[in-house]
PDB file of C-alpha atoms and ligand atoms in Angstrom:
ATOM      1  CA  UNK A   1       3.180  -6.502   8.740  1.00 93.00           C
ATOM      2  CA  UNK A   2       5.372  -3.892   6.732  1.00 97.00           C
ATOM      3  CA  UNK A   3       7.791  -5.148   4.118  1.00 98.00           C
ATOM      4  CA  UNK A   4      10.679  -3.486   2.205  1.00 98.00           C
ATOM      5  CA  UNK A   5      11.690  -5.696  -0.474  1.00 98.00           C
ATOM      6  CA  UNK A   6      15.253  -5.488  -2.248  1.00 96.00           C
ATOM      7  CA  UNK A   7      16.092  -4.446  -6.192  1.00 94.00           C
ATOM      8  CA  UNK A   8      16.456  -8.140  -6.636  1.00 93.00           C
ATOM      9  CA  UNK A   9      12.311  -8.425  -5.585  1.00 96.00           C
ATOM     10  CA  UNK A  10      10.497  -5.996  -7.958  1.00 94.00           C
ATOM     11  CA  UNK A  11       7.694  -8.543  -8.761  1.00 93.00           C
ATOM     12  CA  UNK A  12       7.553  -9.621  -5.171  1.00 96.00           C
ATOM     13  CA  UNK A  13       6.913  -5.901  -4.034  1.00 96.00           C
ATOM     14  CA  UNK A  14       4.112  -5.533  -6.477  1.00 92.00           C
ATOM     15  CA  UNK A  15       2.212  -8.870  -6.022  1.00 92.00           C
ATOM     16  CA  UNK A  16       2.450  -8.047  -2.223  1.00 95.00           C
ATOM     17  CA  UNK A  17       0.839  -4.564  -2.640  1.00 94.00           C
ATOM     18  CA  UNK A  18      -2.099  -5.962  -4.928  1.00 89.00           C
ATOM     19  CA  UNK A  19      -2.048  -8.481  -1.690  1.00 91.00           C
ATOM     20  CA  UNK A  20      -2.800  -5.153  -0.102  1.00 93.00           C
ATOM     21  CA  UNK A  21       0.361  -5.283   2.005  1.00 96.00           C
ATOM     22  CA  UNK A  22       2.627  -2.043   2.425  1.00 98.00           C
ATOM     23  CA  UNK A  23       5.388  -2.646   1.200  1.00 98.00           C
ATOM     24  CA  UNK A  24       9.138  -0.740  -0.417  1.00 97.00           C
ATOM     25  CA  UNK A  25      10.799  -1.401  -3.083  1.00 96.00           C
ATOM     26  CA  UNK A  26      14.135  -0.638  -2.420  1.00 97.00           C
ATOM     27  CA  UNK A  27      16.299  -0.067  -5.529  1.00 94.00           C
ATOM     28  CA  UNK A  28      19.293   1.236  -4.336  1.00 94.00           C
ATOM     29  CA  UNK A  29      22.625  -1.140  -4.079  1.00 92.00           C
ATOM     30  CA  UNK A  30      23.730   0.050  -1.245  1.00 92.00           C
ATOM     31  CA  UNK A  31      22.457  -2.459   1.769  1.00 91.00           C
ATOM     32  CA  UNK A  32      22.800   0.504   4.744  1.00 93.00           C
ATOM     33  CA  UNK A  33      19.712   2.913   3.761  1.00 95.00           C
ATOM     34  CA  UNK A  34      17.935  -0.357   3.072  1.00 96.00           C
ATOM     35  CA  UNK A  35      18.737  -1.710   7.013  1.00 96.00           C
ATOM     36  CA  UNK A  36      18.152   1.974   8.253  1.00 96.00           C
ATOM     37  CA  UNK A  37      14.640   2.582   6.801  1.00 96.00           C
ATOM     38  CA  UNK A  38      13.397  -1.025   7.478  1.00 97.00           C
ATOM     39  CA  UNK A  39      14.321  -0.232  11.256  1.00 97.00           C
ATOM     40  CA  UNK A  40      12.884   3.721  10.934  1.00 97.00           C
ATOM     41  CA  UNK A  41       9.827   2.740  10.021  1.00 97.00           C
ATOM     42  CA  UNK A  42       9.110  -1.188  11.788  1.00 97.00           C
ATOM     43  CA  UNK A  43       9.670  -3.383   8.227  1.00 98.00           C
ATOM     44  CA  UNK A  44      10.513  -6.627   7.669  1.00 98.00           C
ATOM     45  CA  UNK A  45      13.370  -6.765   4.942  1.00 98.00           C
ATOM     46  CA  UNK A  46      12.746  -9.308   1.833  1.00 98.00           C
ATOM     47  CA  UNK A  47      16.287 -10.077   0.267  1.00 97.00           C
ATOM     48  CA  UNK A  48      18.035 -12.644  -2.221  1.00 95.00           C
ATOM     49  CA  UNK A  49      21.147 -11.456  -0.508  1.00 93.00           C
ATOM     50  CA  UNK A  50      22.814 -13.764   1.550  1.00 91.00           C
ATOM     51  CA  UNK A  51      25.602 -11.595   3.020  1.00 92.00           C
ATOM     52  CA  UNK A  52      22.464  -9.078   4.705  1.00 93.00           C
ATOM     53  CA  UNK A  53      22.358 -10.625   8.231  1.00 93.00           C
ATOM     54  CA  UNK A  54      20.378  -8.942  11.082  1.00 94.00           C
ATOM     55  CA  UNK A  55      23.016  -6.754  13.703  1.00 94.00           C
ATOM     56  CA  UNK A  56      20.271  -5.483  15.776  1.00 95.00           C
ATOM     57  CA  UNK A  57      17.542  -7.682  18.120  1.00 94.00           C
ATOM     58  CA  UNK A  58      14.821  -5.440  15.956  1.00 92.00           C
ATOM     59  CA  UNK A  59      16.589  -6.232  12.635  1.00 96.00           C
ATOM     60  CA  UNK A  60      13.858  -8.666  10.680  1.00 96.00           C
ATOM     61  CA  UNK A  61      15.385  -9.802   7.919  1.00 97.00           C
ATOM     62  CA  UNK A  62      13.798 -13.203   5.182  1.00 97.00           C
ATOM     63  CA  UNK A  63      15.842 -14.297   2.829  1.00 96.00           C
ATOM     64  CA  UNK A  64      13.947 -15.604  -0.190  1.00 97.00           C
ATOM     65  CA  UNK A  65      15.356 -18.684  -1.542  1.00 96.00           C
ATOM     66  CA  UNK A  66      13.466 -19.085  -4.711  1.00 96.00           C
ATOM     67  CA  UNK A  67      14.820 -18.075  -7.901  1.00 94.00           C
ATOM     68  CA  UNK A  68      11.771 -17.541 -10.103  1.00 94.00           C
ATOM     69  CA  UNK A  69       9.765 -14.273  -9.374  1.00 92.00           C
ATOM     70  CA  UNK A  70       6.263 -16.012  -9.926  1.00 88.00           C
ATOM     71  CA  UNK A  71       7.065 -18.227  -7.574  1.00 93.00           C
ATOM     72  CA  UNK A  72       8.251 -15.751  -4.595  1.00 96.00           C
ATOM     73  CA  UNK A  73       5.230 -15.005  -3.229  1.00 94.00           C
ATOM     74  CA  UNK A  74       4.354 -18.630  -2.611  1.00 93.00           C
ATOM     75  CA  UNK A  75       7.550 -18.653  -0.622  1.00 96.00           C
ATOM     76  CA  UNK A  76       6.356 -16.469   1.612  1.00 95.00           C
ATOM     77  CA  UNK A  77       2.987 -18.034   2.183  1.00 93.00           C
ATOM     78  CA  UNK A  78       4.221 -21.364   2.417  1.00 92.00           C
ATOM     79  CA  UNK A  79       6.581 -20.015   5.008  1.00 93.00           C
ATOM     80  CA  UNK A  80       3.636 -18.460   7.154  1.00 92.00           C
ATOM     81  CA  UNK A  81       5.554 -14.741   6.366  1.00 94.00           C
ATOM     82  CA  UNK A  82       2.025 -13.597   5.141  1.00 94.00           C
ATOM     83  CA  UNK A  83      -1.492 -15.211   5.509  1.00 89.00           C
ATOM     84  CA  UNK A  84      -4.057 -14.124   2.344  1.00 86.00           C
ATOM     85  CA  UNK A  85      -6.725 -12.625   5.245  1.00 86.00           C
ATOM     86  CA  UNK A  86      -4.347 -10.044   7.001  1.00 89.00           C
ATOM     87  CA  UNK A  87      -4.725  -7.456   4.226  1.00 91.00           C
ATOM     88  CA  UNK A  88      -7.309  -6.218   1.553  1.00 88.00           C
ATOM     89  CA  UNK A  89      -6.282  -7.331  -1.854  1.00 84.00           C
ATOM     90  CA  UNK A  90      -6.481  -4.515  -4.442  1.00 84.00           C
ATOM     91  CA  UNK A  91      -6.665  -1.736  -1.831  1.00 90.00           C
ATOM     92  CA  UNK A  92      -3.275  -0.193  -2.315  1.00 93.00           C
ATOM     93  CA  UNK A  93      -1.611   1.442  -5.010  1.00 92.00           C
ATOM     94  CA  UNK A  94       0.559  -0.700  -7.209  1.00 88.00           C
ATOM     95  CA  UNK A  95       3.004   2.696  -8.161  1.00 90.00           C
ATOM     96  CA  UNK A  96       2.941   4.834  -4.791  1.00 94.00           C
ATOM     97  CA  UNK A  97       2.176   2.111  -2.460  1.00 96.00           C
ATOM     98  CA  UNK A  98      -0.306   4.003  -0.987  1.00 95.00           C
ATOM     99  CA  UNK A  99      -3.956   3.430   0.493  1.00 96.00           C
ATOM    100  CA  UNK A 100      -6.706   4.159  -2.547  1.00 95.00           C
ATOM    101  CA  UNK A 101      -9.906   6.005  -1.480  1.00 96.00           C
ATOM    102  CA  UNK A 102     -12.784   4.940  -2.851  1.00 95.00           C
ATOM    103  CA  UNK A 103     -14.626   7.440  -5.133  1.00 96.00           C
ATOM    104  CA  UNK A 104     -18.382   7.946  -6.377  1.00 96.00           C
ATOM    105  CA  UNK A 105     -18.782   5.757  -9.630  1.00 95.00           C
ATOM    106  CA  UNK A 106     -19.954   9.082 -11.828  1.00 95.00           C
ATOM    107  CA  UNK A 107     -15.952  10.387 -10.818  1.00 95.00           C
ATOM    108  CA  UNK A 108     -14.678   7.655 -13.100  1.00 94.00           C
ATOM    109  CA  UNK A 109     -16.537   8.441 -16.215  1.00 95.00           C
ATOM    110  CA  UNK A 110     -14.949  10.004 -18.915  1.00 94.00           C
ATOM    111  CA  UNK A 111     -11.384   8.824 -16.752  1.00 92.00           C
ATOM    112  CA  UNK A 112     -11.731   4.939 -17.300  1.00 89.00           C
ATOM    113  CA  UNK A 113     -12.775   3.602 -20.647  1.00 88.00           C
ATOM    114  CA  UNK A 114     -16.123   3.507 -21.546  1.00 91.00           C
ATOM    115  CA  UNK A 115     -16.816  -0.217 -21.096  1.00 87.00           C
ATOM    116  CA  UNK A 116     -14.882  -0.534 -18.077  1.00 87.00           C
ATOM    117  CA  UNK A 117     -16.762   2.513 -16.838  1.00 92.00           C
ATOM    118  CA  UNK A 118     -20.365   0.289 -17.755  1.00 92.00           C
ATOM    119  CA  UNK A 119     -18.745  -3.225 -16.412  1.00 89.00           C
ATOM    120  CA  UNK A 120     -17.471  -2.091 -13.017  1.00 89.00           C
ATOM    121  CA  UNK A 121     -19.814  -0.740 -10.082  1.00 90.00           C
ATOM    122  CA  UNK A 122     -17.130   0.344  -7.232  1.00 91.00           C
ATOM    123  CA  UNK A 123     -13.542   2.689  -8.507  1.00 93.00           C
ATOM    124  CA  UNK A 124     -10.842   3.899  -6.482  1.00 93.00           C
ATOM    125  CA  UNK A 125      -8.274   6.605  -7.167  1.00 95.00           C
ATOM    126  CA  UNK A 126      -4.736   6.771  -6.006  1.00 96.00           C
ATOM    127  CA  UNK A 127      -4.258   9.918  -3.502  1.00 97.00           C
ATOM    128  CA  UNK A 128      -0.744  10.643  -4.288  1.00 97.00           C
ATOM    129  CA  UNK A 129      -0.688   9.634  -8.403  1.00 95.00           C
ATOM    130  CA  UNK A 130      -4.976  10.327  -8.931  1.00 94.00           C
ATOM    131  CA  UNK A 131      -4.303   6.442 -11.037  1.00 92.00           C
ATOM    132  CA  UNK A 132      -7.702   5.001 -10.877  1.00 92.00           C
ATOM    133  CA  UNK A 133      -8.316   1.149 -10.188  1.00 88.00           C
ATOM    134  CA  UNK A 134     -11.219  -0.958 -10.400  1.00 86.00           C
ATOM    135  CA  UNK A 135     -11.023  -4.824  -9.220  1.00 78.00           C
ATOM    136  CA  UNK A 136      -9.735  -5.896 -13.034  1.00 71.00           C
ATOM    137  CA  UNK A 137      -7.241  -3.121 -13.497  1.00 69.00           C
ATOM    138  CA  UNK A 138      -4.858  -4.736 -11.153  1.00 65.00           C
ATOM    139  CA  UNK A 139      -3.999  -7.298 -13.943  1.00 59.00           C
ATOM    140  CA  UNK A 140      -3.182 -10.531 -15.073  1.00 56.00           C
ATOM    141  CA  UNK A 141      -4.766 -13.511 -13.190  1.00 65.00           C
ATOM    142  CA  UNK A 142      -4.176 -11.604 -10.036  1.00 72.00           C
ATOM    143  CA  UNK A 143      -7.100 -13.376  -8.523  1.00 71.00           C
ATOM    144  CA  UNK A 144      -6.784 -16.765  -9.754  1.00 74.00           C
ATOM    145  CA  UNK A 145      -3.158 -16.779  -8.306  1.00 78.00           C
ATOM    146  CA  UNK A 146      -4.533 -15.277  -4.681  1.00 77.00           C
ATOM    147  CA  UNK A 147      -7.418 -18.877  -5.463  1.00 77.00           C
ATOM    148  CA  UNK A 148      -4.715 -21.119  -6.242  1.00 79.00           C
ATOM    149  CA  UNK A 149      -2.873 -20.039  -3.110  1.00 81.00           C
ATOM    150  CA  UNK A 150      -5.302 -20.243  -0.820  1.00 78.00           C
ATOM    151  CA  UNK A 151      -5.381 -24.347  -1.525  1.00 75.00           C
ATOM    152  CA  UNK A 152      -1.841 -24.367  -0.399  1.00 68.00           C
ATOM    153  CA  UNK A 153      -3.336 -24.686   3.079  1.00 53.00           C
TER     154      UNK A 153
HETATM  155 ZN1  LIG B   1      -0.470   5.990  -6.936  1.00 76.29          ZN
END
């Protein structure tokens, strides 16, 4: 499942790439290119706006009702959008959205700090912005939220 998420959904977007899900962010205000690309390219549409209703039988359009951006994502799981197996976590870019390639650990050195660079065994690297990841880089209690999720049920 593709996603293109509205200006309103920035966090959303990002949580659902470290999910490993691919997935626009849409910035614009303007609805149309929004509707256009979603059906160019097969993507489900996330939106807080109510007045975006689907015109077309291929139009796939979920509104997300909660408020709170930390609480979005939870939305969609508890709504069966997404599962937590479907995609790789941490396989995607956070910036470009894009695939990362795994690279040979001695690539890293010099690139990552030092005791990230002794800490970590497996890097990736971005193929569009050369960003390098490692499981840790994609932040903040990532994987204790994906844990806590997966209880939901
Ligand atoms: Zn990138």
């Amino acid at each position: 499942m593709k996603f293109i998420a509205d200006r309103m959904l920035g966090r959303l977007a990002k949580e659902l790439r470290m999910l490993g899900y691919d997935t626009v962010f849409y910035r614009g205000e303007d609805p149309y290119p929004l509707v256009k690309l979603a059906r160019e390219e097969g993507r489900v549409i996330l939106t807080r706006n109510t007045k975006l209703t689907p015109k077309r039988p291929e139009d796939r359009i979920v509104r997300i009702m909660e408020d709170k951006p930390s609480l979005q994502l939870r939305e969609l799981i508890q709504s069966k959008i997404i599962s937590l197996h479907e995609e790789i976590p941490f396989s995607r870019c956070l910036l470009c959205n894009i695939v990362l390639n795994e690279i040979p650990r001695e690539e890293a050195e010099g690139k990552v700090p030092d005791f990230i660079f002794y800490q970590q065994k497996e890097f990736f690297r971005c193929p569009q912005c050369s960003r390098i990841f490692w499981q840790g880089s994609h932040q903040d209690h990532m994987l204790e939220k994906i844990e806590r999720l997966k209880t939901l049920g």
